């Protein structure tokens, strides 16, 4: 997906600093953080939305969560707590159409979400 912003970040084509990377997953700080810790964890593979996941992606989704928990530990919020979420399409608030897991921490989260 040559025009996809997050594909470009995953390919290292932009200046974005990666805070985590492995063969299938990369993570970077959100440009417009909503909490003291706000990291986006994404697959290198282009998947537009949660609706586009296929059974073969099940392991990849697990890897996104394992990367997020690794980062939460590294940032010292594993015990205090954090939130992970994926927005899907308009009502979910999705604005970038490359799957991404938000990792938010460092403050108390509200519920229900806005
Ligand atoms: P969503 O609204 O769930 O699609 O989340 C997209 C997120 O991507 C938002 O929190 C944006 O602040 C973030 N974002 C957009 N462009 C960039 C970028 N170039 N680098 C880092 N984060 C970005
Ligand atoms: Zn993409």
PDB file of N, CA and C and ligand atoms in Angstrom, residues 1 3-8 42-48 97-99, ligand 2:
ATOM      1  N   UNK A   1       0.851  -1.215   0.000  1.00  0.00           N
ATOM      2  CA  UNK A   1       0.000   0.000   0.000  1.00  0.00           C
ATOM      3  C   UNK A   1       0.874   1.248   0.000  1.00  0.00           C
ATOM      4  N   UNK A   3       0.569   4.351  -0.616  1.00  0.00           N
ATOM      5  CA  UNK A   3       0.087   5.636  -0.096  1.00  0.00           C
ATOM      6  C   UNK A   3      -0.320   5.567   1.380  1.00  0.00           C
ATOM      7  N   UNK A   4      -0.129   4.431   2.012  1.00  0.00           N
ATOM      8  CA  UNK A   4      -0.560   4.290   3.407  1.00  0.00           C
ATOM      9  C   UNK A   4       0.520   4.828   4.351  1.00  0.00           C
ATOM     10  N   UNK A   5       0.118   5.796   5.185  1.00  0.00           N
ATOM     11  CA  UNK A   5       1.047   6.432   6.124  1.00  0.00           C
ATOM     12  C   UNK A   5       1.729   5.408   7.037  1.00  0.00           C
ATOM     13  N   UNK A   6       0.950   4.492   7.601  1.00  0.00           N
ATOM     14  CA  UNK A   6       1.534   3.550   8.562  1.00  0.00           C
ATOM     15  C   UNK A   6       2.384   2.491   7.857  1.00  0.00           C
ATOM     16  N   UNK A   7       2.056   2.146   6.603  1.00  0.00           N
ATOM     17  CA  UNK A   7       2.961   1.265   5.844  1.00  0.00           C
ATOM     18  C   UNK A   7       4.315   1.951   5.660  1.00  0.00           C
ATOM     19  N   UNK A   8       4.279   3.255   5.391  1.00  0.00           N
ATOM     20  CA  UNK A   8       5.535   3.995   5.206  1.00  0.00           C
ATOM     21  C   UNK A   8       6.340   4.030   6.506  1.00  0.00           C
ATOM     22  N   UNK A  42       1.482  -1.640  15.441  1.00  0.00           N
ATOM     23  CA  UNK A  42       0.875  -1.972  14.141  1.00  0.00           C
ATOM     24  C   UNK A  42       1.550  -3.199  13.510  1.00  0.00           C
ATOM     25  N   UNK A  43       0.802  -3.917  12.679  1.00  0.00           N
ATOM     26  CA  UNK A  43       1.441  -4.973  11.889  1.00  0.00           C
ATOM     27  C   UNK A  43       2.191  -4.358  10.717  1.00  0.00           C
ATOM     28  N   UNK A  44       3.291  -4.968  10.312  1.00  0.00           N
ATOM     29  CA  UNK A  44       3.965  -4.501   9.093  1.00  0.00           C
ATOM     30  C   UNK A  44       3.059  -4.709   7.884  1.00  0.00           C
ATOM     31  N   UNK A  45       2.280  -5.779   7.937  1.00  0.00           N
ATOM     32  CA  UNK A  45       1.347  -6.102   6.856  1.00  0.00           C
ATOM     33  C   UNK A  45       0.200  -5.085   6.835  1.00  0.00           C
ATOM     34  N   UNK A  46      -0.170  -4.634   5.649  1.00  0.00           N
ATOM     35  CA  UNK A  46      -1.292  -3.696   5.557  1.00  0.00           C
ATOM     36  C   UNK A  46      -2.618  -4.430   5.726  1.00  0.00           C
ATOM     37  N   UNK A  47      -3.314  -4.083   6.805  1.00  0.00           N
ATOM     38  CA  UNK A  47      -4.689  -4.552   7.037  1.00  0.00           C
ATOM     39  C   UNK A  47      -5.465  -3.283   7.346  1.00  0.00           C
ATOM     40  N   UNK A  48      -6.505  -2.963   6.574  1.00  0.00           N
ATOM     41  CA  UNK A  48      -7.139  -1.646   6.688  1.00  0.00           C
ATOM     42  C   UNK A  48      -7.915  -1.487   7.993  1.00  0.00           C
ATOM     43  N   UNK A  97      -6.362   4.160   8.199  1.00  0.00           N
ATOM     44  CA  UNK A  97      -6.897   2.855   7.782  1.00  0.00           C
ATOM     45  C   UNK A  97      -5.783   1.844   7.528  1.00  0.00           C
ATOM     46  N   UNK A  98      -5.004   1.651   8.577  1.00  0.00           N
ATOM     47  CA  UNK A  98      -4.019   0.571   8.709  1.00  0.00           C
ATOM     48  C   UNK A  98      -4.149   0.150  10.172  1.00  0.00           C
ATOM     49  N   UNK A  99      -4.472  -1.107  10.375  1.00  0.00           N
ATOM     50  CA  UNK A  99      -4.770  -1.600  11.725  1.00  0.00           C
ATOM     51  C   UNK A  99      -3.742  -1.112  12.751  1.00  0.00           C
TER      52      UNK A  99
HETATM   53 ZN1  LIG B   2      -0.797   0.295   5.501  1.00  0.00          ZN
END
